[in-house]
Tab-separated table of C-alpha atoms in Angstrom:
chain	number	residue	atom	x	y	z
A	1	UNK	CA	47.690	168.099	151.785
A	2	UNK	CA	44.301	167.190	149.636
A	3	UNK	CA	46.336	164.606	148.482
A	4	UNK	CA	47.100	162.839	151.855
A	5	UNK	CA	43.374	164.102	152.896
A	6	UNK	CA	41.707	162.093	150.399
A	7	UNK	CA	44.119	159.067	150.918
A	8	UNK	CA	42.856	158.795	154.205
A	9	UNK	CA	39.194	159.954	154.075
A	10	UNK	CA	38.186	156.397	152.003
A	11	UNK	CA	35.488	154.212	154.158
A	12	UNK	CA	33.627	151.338	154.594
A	13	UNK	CA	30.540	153.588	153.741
A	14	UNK	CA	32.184	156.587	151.793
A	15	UNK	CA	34.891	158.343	150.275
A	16	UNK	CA	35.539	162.333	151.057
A	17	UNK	CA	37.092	163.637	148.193
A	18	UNK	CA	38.114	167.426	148.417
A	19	UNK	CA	36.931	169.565	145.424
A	20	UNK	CA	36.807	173.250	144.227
A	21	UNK	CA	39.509	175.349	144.449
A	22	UNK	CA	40.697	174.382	147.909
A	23	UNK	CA	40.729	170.770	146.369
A	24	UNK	CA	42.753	172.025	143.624
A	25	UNK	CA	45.058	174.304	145.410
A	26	UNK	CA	44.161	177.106	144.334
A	27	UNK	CA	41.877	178.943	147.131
A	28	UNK	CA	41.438	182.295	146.973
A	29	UNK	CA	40.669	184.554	150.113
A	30	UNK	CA	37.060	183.877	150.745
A	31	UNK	CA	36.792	180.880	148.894
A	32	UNK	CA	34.814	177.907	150.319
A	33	UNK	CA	35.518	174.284	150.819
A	34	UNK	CA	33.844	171.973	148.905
A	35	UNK	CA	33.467	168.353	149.476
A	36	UNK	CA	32.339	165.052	147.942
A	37	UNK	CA	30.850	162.476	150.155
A	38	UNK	CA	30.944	159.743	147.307
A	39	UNK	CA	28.250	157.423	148.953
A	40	UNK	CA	29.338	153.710	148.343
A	41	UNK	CA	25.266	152.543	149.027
A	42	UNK	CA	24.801	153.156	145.911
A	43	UNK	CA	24.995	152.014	142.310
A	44	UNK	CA	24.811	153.321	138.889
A	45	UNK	CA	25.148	151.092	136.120
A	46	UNK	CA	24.522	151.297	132.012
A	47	UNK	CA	23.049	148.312	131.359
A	48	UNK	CA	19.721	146.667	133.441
A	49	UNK	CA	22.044	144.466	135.554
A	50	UNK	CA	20.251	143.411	138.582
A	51	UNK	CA	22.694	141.913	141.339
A	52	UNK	CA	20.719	140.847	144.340
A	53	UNK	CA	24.063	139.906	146.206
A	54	UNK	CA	24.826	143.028	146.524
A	55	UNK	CA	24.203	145.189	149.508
A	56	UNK	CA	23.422	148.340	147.715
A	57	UNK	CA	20.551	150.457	145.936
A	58	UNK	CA	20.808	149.802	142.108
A	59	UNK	CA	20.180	152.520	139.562
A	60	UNK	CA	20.298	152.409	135.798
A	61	UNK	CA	21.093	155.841	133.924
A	62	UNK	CA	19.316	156.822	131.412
A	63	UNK	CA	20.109	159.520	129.260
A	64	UNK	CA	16.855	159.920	126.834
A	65	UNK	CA	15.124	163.276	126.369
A	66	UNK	CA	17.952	164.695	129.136
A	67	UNK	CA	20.218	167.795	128.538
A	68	UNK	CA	24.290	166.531	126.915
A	69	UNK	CA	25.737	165.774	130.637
A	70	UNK	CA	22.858	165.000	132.636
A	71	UNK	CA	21.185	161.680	133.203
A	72	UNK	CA	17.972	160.092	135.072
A	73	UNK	CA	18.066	157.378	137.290
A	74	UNK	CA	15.889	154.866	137.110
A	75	UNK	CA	15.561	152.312	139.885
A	76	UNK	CA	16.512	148.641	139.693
A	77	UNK	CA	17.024	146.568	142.902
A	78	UNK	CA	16.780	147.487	146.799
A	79	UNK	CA	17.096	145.154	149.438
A	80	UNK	CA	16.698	148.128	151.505
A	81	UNK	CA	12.467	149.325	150.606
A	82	UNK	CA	13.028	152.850	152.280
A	83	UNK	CA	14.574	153.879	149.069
A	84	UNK	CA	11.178	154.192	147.888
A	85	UNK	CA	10.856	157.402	150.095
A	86	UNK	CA	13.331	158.916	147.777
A	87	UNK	CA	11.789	158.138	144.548
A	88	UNK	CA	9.379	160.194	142.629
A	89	UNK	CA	7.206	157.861	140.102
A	90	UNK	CA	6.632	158.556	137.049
A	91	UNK	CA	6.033	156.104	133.169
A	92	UNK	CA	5.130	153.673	135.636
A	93	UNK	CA	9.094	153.322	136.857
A	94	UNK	CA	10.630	155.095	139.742
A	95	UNK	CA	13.236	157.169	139.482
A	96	UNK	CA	15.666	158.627	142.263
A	97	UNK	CA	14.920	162.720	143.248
A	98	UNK	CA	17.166	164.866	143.966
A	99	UNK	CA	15.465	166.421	145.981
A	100	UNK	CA	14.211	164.206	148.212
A	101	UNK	CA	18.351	162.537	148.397
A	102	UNK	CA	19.702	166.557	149.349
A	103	UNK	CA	16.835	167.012	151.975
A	104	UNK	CA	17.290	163.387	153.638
A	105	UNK	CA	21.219	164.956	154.803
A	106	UNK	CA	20.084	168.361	155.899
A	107	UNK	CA	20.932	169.009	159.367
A	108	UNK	CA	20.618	171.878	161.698
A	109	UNK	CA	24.355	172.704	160.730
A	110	UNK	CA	23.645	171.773	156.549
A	111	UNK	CA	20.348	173.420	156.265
A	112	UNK	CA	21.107	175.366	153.173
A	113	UNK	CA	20.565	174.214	149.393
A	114	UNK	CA	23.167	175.639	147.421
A	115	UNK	CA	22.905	173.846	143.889
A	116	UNK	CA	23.976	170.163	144.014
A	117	UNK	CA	25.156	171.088	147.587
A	118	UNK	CA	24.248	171.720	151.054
A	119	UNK	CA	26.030	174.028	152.990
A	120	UNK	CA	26.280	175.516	156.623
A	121	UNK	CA	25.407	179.192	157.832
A	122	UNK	CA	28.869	180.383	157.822
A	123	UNK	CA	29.377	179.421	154.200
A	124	UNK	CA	32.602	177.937	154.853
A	125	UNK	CA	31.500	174.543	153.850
A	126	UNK	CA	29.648	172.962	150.906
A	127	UNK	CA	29.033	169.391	151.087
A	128	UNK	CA	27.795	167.691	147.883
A	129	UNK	CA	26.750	163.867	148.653
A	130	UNK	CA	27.228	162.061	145.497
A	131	UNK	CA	26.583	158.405	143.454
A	132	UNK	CA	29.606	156.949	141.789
A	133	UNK	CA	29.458	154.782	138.648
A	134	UNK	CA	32.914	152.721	138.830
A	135	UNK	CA	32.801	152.703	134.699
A	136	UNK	CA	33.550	155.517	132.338
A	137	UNK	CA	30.176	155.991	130.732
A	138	UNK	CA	29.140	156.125	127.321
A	139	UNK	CA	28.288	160.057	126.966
A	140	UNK	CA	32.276	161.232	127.667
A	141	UNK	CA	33.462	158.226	125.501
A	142	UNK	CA	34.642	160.489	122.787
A	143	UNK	CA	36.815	162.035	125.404
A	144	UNK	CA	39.054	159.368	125.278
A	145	UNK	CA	39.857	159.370	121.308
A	146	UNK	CA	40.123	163.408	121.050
A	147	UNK	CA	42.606	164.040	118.859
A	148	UNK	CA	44.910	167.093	120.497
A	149	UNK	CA	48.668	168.429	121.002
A	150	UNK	CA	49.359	165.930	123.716
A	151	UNK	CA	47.590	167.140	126.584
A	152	UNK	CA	46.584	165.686	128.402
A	153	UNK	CA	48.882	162.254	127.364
A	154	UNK	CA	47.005	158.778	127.488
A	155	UNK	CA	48.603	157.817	130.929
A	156	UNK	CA	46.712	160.594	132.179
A	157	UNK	CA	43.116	159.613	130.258
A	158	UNK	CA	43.350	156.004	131.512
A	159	UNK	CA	44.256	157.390	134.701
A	160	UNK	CA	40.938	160.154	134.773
A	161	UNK	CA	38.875	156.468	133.316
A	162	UNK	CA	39.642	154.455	136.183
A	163	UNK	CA	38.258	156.675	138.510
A	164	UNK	CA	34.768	156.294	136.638
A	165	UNK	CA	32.616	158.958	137.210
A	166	UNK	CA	30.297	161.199	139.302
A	167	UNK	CA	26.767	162.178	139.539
A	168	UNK	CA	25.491	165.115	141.768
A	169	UNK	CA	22.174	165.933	142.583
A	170	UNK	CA	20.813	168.858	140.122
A	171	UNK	CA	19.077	168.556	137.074
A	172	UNK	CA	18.408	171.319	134.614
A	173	UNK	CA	16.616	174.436	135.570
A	174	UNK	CA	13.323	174.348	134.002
A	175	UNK	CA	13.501	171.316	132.828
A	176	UNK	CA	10.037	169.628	133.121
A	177	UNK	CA	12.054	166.382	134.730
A	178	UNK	CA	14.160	168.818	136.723
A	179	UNK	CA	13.466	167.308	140.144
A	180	UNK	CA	14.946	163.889	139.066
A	181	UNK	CA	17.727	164.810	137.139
A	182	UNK	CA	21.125	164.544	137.757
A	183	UNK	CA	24.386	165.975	136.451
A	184	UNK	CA	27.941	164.587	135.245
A	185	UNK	CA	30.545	165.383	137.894
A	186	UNK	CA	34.021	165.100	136.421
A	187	UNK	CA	35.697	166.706	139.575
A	188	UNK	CA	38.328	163.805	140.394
A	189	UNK	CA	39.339	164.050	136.745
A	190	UNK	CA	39.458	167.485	136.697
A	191	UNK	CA	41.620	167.688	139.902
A	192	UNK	CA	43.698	165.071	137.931
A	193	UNK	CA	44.179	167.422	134.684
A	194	UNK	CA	45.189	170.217	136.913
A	195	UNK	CA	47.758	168.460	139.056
A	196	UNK	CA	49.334	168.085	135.350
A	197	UNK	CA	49.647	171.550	134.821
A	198	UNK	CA	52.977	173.600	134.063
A	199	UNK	CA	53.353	176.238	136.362
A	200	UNK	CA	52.399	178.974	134.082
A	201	UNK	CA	49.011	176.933	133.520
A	202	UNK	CA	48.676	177.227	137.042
A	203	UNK	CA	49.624	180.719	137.458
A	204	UNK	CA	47.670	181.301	134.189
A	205	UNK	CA	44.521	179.641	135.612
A	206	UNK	CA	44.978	182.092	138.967
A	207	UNK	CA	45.162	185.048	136.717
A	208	UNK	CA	41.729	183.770	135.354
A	209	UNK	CA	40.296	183.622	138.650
A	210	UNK	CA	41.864	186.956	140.219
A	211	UNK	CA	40.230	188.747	136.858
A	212	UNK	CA	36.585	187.098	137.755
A	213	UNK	CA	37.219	188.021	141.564
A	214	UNK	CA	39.087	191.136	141.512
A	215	UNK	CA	37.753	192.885	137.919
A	216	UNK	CA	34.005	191.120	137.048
A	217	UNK	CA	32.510	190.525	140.428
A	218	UNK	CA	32.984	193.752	141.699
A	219	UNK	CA	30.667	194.673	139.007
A	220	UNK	CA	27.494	194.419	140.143
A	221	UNK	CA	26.040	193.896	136.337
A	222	UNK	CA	28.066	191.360	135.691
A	223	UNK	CA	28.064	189.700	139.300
A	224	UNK	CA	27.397	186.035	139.430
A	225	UNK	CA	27.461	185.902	135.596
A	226	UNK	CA	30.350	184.120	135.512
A	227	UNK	CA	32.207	181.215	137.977
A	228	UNK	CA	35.532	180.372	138.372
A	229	UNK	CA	34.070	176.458	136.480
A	230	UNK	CA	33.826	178.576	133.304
A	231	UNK	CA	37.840	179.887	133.606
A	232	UNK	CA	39.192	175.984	134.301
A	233	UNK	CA	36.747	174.911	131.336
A	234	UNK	CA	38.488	177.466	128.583
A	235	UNK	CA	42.164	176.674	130.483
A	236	UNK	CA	41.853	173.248	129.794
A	237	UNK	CA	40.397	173.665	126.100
A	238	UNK	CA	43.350	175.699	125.295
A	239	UNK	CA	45.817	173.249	127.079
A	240	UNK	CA	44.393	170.679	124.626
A	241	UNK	CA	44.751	172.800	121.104
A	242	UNK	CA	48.296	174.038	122.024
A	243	UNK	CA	51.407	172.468	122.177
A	244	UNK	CA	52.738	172.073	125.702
A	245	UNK	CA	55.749	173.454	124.454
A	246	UNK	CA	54.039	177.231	124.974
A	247	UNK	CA	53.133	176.995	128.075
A	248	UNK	CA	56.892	178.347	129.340
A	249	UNK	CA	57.389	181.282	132.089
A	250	UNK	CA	58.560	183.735	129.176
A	251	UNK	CA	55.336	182.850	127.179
A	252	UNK	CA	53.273	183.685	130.490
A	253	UNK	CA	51.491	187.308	129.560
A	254	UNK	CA	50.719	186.003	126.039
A	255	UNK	CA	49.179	182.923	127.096
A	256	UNK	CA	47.456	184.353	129.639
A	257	UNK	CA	46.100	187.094	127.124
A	258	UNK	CA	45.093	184.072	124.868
A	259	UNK	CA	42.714	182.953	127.807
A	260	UNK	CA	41.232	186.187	128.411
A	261	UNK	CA	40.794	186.370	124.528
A	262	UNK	CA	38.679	182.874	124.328
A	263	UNK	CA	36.816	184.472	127.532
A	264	UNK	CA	35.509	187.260	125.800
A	265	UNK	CA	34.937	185.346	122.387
A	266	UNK	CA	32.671	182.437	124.609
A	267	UNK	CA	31.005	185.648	125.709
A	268	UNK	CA	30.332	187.426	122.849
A	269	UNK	CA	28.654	184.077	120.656
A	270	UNK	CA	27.425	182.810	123.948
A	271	UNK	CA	28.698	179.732	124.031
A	272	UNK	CA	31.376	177.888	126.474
A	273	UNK	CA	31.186	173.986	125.497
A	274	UNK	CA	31.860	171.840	128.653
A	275	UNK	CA	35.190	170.373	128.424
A	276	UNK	CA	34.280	166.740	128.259
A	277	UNK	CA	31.041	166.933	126.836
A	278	UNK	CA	31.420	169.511	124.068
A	279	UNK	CA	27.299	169.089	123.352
A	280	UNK	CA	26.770	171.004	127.360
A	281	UNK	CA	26.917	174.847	126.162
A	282	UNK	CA	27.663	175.862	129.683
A	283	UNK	CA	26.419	179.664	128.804
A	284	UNK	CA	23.490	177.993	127.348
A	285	UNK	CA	20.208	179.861	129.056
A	286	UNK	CA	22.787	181.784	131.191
A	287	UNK	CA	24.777	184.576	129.313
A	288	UNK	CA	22.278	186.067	126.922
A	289	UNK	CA	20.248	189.387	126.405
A	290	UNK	CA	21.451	192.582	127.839
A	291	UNK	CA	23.475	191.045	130.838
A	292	UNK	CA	25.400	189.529	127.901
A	293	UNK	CA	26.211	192.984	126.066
A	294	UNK	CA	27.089	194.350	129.774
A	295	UNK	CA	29.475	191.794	130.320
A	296	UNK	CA	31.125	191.791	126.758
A	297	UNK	CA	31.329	195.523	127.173
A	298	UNK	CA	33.314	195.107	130.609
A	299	UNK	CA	35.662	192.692	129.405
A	300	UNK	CA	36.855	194.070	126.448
A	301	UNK	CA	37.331	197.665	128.535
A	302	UNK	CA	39.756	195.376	130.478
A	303	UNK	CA	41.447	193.658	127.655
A	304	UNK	CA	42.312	196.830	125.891
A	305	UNK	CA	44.947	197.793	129.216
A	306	UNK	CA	46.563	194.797	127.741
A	307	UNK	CA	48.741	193.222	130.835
A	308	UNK	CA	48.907	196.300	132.338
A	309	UNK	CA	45.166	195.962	134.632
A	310	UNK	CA	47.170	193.226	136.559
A	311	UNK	CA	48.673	195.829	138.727
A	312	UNK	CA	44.956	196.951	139.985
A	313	UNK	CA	44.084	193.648	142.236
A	314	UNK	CA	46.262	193.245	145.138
A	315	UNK	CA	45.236	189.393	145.364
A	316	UNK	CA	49.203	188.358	145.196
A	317	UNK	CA	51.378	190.079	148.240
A	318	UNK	CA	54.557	190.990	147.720
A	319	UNK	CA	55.852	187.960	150.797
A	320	UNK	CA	53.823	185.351	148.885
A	321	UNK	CA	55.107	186.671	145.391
A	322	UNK	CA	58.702	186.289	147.166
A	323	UNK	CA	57.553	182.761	149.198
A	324	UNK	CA	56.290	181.457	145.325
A	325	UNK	CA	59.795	182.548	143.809
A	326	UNK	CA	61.400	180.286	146.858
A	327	UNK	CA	59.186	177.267	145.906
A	328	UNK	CA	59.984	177.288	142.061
A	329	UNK	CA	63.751	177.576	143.323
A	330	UNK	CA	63.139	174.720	145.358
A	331	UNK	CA	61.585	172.409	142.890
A	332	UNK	CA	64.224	173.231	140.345
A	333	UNK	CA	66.756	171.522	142.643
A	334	UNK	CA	64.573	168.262	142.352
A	335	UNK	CA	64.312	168.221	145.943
A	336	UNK	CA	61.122	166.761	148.126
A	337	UNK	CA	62.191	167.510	151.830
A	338	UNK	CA	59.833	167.825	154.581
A	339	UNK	CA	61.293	169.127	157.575
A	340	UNK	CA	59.368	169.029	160.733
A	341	UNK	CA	58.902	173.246	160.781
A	342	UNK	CA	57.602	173.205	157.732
A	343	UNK	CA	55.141	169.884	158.509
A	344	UNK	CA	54.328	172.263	161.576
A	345	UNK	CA	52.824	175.025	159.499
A	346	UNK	CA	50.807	172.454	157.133
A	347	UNK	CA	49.719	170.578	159.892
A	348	UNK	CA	48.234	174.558	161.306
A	349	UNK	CA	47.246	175.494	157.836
A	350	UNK	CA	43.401	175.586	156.478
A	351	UNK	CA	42.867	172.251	155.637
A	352	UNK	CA	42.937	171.043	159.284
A	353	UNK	CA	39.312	172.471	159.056
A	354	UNK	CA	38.193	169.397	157.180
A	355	UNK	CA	39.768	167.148	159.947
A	356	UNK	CA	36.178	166.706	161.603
A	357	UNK	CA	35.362	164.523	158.760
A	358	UNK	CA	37.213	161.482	159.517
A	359	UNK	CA	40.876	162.454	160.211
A	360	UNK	CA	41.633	163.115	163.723
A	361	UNK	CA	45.180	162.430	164.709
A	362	UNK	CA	47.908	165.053	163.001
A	363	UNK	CA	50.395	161.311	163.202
A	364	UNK	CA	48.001	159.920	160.402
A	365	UNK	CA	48.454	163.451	158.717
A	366	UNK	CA	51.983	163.292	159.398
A	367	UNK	CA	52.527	159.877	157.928
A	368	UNK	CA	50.487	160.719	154.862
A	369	UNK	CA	52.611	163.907	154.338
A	370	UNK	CA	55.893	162.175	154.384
A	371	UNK	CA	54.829	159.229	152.332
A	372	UNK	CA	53.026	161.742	149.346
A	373	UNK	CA	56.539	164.493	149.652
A	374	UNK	CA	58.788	160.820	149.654
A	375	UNK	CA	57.804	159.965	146.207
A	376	UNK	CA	60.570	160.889	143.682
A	377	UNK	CA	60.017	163.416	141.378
A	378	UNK	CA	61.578	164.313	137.606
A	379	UNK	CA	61.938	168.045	137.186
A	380	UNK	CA	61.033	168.418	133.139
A	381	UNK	CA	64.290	169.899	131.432
């Protein structure tokens, strides 16, 4: 359904890409949904390459005296001069805020800052407008030639490279430039390395997010110490060191141990290197001091009931446990069938709340669905 969503949501003036957990299909009750407005007015390029043909604001990032995975950006060209209003000067060059891009789309509905984000009073929405640069910049270059087990394969990199990459508005709390800084985004790429998951990578990655939910948060020491970003960042270094070949249904309580084993490890030395820019300790500044010890202290009082503490949340029901059970069945028969009951029920489900931002007619949802579930499939032996 995010799939068809995002199919349809590309415009003359943006693209809505879904993002988060509901963008990655794993929402948990109470979760949020987060969107991407990628703004197409604007462009970010490596190089000083001034194109006056083009319609759009010009930006060159620069990356000098910034934090590993965030950039400046400096302006180049403008046919448009109210630009200027969102540019804070300073060497003599101007330089895009952040601040002054998020507070130029609050509304009386998005009047709330929430990081790169703004979001509405019933914090069902977050809405992060972004920039796009259509090339895969040089900071994540060493991505690409990371030796590993396979995962994710080269298809897959060239695939995440296309797509280029994102840059939200946030800079570095603190930082003296903070106010025209902005950060990486890697979410399309991310959603791209999660669509290749196994199913006990999924189910492995939901664990990890049921434990921070259902075990950490509840805690009110270790509240807000942690985000589900930090689980899909050690998920996908472990997918990378091991061979795909473990991640099989019988293997599932041992590799999902082996997560919550690098969890508490990034803990306890403080560090949690961002998956494509190793250099970004994501704990850095963050989990440190005595909230650090408190946390440590939690997690390994969990880790010693071994698999056992995932009978205390009550996340999973018993019907959807059974409903899951029915899916995997299904897939095994290699079989992508849509019939119009089930269409019925996605058509009802959660995601029709995003339908206000450019889809409005359940026949284009209805198209998209059957042409996405049409595509043939190869169920690995």
């Amino acid at each position: 359904m995010n799939t068809v969503h995002d199919n349809l949501s590309n415009g003359e003036y943006n693209t809505i890409i879904t993002s988060g957990s509901f963008g990655e299909g794993i929402q948990m009750p109470g979760s949020d949904i987060d969107l991407m407005f990628v703004l197409k007015e604007y462009d970010v390029f490596e190089e000083a390459k001034i194109q006056k043909n083009r319609n759009t604001a010009q930006f060159l990032m620069e990356t000098e005296d910034t934090k590993p995975g965030f950039i400046r950006l400096r302006f180049l060209h403008s046919n448009d001069k109210s630009i200027f209003e969102l540019c804070d000067e300073m060497r003599c060059y101007k330089y895009f805020s952040n601040v002054l891009f998020k507070e130029n789309f609050m509304t009386d509905v998005y009047s709330c800052v929430h990081g790169p984000c703004l979001s509405e009073k019933t914090g069902l929405f977050d809405v992060a407008y972004c920039l796009h640069s259509k090339s895969w910049v040089k900071p994540v270059q060493p991505w690409l030639k990371r030796s590993n087990y396979s995962w994710p394969g080269f298809k897959v990199k060239q695939n995440i490279m296309t797509h280029g990459v994102l840059f939200v508005a946030i800079g570095v709390k603190g930082s003296a430039c903070e106010q025209i800084e902005w950060r990486l985004s890697f979410s399309v790429g991310e959603k791209f390395l999660i669509y290749t998951f196994t199913h006990t990578q999924f189910i492995c990655y939901s664990l990890m997010k049921i434990l921070l939910k259902e075990q950490i948060d509840i805690d009110i020491d270790c509240k807000d110490l942690l985000c589900s970003y930090f689980m899909k960042t050690i998920l996908f270094w472990l997918s990378e060191e091991l061979p795909i070949s473990i991640w099989r249904p019988e293997n599932l309580i041992s590799c999902f141990m082996r997560c919550f084993r690098r969890l508490i490890y990034c803990v306890e030395y403080s560090v949690c290197p961002h998956y494509f820019i190793p250099e970004n300790n994501l704990f850095e500044d963050k989990i440190k001091g005595k909230a650090r010890e408190t946390l440590l202290h939690k997690l390994k009082i969990i880790y010693s009931y071994g698999w056992k503490f995932l009978v205390f949340p009550f996340e999973i029901s018993n019907t959807e446990i059974s409903f899951l059970f029915e899916q995997i069945q299904l897939n095994q028969r290699n079989t992508n069938y849509v019939n119009n009951s089930n269409l019925q029920k996605l058509l009802s489900s959660n995601i029709q709340c995003i339908t206000g931002y450019g889809i409005a007619s359940d026949k284009l949802w209805e198209n998209g669905i059957h042409m996405i579930m049409s595509c043939p499939t190869k169920v690995p032996k």
